PDB file of C-alpha atoms in Angstrom:
ATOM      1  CA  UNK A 460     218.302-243.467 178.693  1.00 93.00           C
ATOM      2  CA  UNK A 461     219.609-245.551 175.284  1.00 94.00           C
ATOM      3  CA  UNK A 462     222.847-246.549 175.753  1.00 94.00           C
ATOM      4  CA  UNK A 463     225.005-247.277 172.616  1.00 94.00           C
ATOM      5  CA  UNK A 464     224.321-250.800 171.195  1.00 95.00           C
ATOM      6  CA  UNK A 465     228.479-251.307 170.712  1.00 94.00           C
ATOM      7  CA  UNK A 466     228.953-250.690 174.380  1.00 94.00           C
ATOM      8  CA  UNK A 467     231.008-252.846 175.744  1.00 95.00           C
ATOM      9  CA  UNK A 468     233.693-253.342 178.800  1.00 94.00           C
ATOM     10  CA  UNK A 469     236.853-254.598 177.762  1.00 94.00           C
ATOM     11  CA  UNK A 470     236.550-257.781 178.490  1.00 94.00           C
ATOM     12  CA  UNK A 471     233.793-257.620 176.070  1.00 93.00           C
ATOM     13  CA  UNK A 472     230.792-257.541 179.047  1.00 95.00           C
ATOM     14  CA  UNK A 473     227.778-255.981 177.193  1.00 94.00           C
ATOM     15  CA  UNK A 474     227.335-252.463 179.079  1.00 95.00           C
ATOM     16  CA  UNK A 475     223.450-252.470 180.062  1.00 96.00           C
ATOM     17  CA  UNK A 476     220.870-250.833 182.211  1.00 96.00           C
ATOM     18  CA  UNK A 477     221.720-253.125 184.426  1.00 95.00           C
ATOM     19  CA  UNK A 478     225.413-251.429 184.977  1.00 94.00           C
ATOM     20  CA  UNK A 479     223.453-248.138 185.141  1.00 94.00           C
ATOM     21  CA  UNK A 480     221.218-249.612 188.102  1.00 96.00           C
ATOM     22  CA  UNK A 481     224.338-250.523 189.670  1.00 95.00           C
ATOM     23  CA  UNK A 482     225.807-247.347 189.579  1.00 94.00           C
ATOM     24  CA  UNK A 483     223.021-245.984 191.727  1.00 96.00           C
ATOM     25  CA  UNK A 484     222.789-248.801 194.328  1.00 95.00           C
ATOM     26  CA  UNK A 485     226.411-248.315 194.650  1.00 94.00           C
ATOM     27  CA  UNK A 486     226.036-244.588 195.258  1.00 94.00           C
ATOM     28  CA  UNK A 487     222.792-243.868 196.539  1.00 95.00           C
ATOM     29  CA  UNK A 488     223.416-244.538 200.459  1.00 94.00           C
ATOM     30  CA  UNK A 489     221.244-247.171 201.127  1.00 95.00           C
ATOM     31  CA  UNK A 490     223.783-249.962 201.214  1.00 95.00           C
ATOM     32  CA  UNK A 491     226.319-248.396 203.975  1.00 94.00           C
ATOM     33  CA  UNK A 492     228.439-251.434 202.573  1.00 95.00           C
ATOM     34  CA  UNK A 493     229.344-249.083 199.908  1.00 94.00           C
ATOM     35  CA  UNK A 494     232.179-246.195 200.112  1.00 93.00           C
ATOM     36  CA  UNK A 495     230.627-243.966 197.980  1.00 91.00           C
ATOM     37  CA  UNK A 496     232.320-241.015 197.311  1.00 89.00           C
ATOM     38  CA  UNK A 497     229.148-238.811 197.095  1.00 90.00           C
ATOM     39  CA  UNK A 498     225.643-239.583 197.090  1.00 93.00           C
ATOM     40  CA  UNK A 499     224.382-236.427 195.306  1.00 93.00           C
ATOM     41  CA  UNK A 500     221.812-236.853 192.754  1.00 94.00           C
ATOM     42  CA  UNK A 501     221.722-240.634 193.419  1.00 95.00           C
ATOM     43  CA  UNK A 502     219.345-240.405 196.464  1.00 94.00           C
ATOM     44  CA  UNK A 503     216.982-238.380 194.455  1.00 94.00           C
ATOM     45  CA  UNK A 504     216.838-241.629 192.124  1.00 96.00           C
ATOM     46  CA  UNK A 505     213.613-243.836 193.057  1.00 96.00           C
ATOM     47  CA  UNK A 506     214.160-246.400 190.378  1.00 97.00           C
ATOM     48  CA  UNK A 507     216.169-247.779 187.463  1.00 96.00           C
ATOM     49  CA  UNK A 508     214.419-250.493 185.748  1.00 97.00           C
ATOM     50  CA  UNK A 509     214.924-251.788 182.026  1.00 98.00           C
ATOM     51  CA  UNK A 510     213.269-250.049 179.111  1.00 97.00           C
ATOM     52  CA  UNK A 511     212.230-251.878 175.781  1.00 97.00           C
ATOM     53  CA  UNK A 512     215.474-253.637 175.611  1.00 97.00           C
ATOM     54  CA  UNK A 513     218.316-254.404 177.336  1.00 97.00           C
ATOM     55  CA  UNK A 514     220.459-251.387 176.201  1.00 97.00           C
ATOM     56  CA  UNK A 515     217.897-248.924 177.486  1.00 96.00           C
ATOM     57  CA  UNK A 516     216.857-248.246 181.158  1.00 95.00           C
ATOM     58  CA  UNK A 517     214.240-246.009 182.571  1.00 97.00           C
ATOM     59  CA  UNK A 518     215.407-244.162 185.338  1.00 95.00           C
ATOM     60  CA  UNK A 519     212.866-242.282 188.379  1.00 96.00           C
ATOM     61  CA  UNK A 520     213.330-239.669 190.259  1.00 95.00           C
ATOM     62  CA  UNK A 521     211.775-237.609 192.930  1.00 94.00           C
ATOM     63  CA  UNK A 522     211.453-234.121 191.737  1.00 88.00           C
ATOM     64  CA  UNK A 523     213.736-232.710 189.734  1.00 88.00           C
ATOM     65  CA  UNK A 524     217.502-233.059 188.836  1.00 86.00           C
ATOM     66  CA  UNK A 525     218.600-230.863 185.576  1.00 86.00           C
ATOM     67  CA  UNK A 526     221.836-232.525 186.027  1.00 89.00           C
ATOM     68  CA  UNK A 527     220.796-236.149 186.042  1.00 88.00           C
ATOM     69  CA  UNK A 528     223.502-237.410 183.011  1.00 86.00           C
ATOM     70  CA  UNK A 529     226.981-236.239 184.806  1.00 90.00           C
ATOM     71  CA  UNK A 530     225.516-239.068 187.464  1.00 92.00           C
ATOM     72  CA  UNK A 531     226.014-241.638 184.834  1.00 89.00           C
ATOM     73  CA  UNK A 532     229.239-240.623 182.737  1.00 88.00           C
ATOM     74  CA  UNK A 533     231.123-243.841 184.933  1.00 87.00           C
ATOM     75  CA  UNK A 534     229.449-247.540 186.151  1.00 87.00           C
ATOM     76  CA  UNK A 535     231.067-250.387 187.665  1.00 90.00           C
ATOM     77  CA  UNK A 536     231.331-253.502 185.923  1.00 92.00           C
ATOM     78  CA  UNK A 537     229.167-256.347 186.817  1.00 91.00           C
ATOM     79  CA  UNK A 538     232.404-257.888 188.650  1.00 90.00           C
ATOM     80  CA  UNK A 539     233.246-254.354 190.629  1.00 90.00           C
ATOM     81  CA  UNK A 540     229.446-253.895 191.793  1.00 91.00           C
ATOM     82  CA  UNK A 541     230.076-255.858 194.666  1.00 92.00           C
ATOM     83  CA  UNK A 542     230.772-253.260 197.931  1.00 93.00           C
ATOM     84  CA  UNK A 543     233.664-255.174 198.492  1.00 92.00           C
ATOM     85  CA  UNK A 544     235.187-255.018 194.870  1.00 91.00           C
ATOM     86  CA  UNK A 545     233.617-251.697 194.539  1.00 91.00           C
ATOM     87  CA  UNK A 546     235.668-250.306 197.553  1.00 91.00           C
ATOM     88  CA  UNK A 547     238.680-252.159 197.316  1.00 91.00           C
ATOM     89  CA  UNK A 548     239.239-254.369 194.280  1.00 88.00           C
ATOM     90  CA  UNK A 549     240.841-251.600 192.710  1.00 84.00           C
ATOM     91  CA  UNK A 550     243.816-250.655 195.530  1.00 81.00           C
ATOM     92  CA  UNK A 551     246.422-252.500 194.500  1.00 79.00           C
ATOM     93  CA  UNK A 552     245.203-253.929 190.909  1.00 84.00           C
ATOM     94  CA  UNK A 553     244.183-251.508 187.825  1.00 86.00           C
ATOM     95  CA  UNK A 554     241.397-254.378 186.234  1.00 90.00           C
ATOM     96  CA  UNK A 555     241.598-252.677 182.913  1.00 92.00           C
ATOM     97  CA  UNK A 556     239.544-255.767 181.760  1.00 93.00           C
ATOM     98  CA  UNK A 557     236.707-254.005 183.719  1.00 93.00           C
ATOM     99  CA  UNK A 558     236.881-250.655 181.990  1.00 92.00           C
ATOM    100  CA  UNK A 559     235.419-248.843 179.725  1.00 93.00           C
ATOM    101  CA  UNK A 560     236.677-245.903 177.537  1.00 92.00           C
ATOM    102  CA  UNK A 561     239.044-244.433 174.719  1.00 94.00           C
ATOM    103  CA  UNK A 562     241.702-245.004 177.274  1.00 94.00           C
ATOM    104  CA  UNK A 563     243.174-248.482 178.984  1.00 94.00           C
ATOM    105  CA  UNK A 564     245.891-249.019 181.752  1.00 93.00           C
ATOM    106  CA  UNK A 565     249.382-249.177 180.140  1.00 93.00           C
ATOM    107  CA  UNK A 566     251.677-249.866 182.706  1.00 91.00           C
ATOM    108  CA  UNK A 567     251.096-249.203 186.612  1.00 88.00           C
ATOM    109  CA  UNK A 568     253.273-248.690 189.510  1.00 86.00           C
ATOM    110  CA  UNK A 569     251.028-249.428 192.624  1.00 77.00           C
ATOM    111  CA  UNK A 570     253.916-248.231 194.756  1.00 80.00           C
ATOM    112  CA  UNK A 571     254.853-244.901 193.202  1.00 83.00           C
ATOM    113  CA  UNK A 572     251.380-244.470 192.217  1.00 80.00           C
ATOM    114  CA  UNK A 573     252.763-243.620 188.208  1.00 88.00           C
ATOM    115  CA  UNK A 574     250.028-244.825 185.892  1.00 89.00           C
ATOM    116  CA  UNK A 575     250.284-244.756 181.994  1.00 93.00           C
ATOM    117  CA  UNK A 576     246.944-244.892 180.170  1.00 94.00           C
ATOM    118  CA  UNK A 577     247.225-245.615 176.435  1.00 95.00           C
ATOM    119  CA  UNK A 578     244.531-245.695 173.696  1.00 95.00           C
ATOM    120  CA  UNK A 579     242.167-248.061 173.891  1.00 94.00           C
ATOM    121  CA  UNK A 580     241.429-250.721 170.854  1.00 92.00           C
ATOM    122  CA  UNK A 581     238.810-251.985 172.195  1.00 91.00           C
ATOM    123  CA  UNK A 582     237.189-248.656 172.582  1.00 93.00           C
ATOM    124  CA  UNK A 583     233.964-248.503 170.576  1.00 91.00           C
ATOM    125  CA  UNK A 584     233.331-244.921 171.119  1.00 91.00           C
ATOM    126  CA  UNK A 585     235.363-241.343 169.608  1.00 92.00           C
ATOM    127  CA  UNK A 586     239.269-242.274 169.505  1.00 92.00           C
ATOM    128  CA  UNK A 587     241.039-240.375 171.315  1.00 90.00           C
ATOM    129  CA  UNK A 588     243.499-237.198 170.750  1.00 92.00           C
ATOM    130  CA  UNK A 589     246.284-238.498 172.656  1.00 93.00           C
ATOM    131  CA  UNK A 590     248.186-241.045 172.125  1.00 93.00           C
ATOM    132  CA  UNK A 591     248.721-241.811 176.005  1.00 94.00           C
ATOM    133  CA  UNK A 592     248.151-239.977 179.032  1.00 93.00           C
ATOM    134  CA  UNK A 593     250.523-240.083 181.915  1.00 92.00           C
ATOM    135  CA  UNK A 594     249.963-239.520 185.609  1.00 89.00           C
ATOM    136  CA  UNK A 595     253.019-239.165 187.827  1.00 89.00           C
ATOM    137  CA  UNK A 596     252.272-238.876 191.885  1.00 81.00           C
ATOM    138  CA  UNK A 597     255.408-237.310 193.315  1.00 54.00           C
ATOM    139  CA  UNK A 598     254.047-237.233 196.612  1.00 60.00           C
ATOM    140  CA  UNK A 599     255.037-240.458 197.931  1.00 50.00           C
ATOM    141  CA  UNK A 600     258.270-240.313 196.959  1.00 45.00           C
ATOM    142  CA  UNK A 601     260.839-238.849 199.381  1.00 44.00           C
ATOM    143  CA  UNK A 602     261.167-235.255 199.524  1.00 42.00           C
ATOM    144  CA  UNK A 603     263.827-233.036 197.192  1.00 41.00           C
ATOM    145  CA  UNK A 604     266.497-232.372 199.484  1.00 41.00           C
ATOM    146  CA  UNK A 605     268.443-229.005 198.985  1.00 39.00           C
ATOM    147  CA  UNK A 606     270.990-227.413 201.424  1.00 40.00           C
ATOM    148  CA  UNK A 607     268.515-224.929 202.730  1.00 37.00           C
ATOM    149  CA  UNK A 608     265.249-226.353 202.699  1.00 36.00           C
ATOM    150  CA  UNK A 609     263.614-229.573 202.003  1.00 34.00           C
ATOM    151  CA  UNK A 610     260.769-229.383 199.040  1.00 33.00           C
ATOM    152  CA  UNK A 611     257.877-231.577 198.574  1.00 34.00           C
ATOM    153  CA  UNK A 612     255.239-231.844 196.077  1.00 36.00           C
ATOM    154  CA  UNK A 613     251.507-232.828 196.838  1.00 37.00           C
ATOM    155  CA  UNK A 614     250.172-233.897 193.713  1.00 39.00           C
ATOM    156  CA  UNK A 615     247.628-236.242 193.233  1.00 39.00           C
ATOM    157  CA  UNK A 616     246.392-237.802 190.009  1.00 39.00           C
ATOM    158  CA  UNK A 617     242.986-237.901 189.669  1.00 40.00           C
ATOM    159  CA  UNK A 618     242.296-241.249 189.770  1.00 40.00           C
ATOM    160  CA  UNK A 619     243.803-241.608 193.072  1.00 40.00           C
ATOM    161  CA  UNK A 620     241.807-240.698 196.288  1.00 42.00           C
ATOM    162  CA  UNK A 621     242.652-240.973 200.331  1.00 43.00           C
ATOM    163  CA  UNK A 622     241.697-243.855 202.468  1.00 42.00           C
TER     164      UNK A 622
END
């Protein structure tokens, strides 16, 4: 796989083959250390190694997967590839510095759960459509309250998962 030579985190971390090995170890199930939320494709992964440079990596498998690039549309940066910081570094902090993409963390409410993500300058891929994108988690904020019933909404962004 040839990863674009302008990839870059946004803290300006050159994105590698060695962020695409650490996507696997992370979610292969080797390292139990790891919460990984599924370990699909990745177990069928035998190797990642670096190709003829650094922005190229050769990746193994055992037999076949036809759907081998949806495993590596997302990798942790170098600092998140840790199981600790892979599991947790992210709970109550949004590290935008350690992301990727035509979208960054505007503004974040940890306790709501509300997160605003704007466009990206840094972004060194397609611009974006939108000029932000808003996620609003109603669920854990108290229930609507009306005289005959009480009303609750269960919405989740997608960003968000369950302990």
């Amino acid at each position: 796989m040839t990863i674009n030579p302008k990839a870059v985190f946004n803290n300006g971390t050159p994105i590698d083959w060695t962020a695409i090995r650490a996507t696997w170890k992370a979610n292969n199930g080797s390292d139990k250390g790891f919460a990984a939320s599924s370990t699909d494709g990745y177990h069928q992964i035998t190797s990642v190694e670096k190709g003829a440079n650094a922005k190229q990596d050769v990746i193994t498998f055992k037999g076949v997967d036809a759907s081998w690039s949806s495993l590596f549309t997302t990798f942790p940066h170098p600092k998140a590839a840790t199981a600790g910081n892979f599991n947790k570094a992210y709970v109550k902090k949004a590290h935008p510095e350690w992301g990727a993409g035509p979208y960054t963390v505007g503004s974040w409410d940890d306790h709501l759960g509300n997160i605003t993500f704007v466009r990206n300058p840094k972004w060194w891929g397609k611009k974006g459509k939108l000029d932000k994108r808003v996620y609003v988690n109603l669920e854990s904020t108290a229930a609507v309250k009306t005289p005959s019933r009480t009303a609750s909404w269960t919405t989740r962004p997608p960003w968000t998962r369950r302990a």
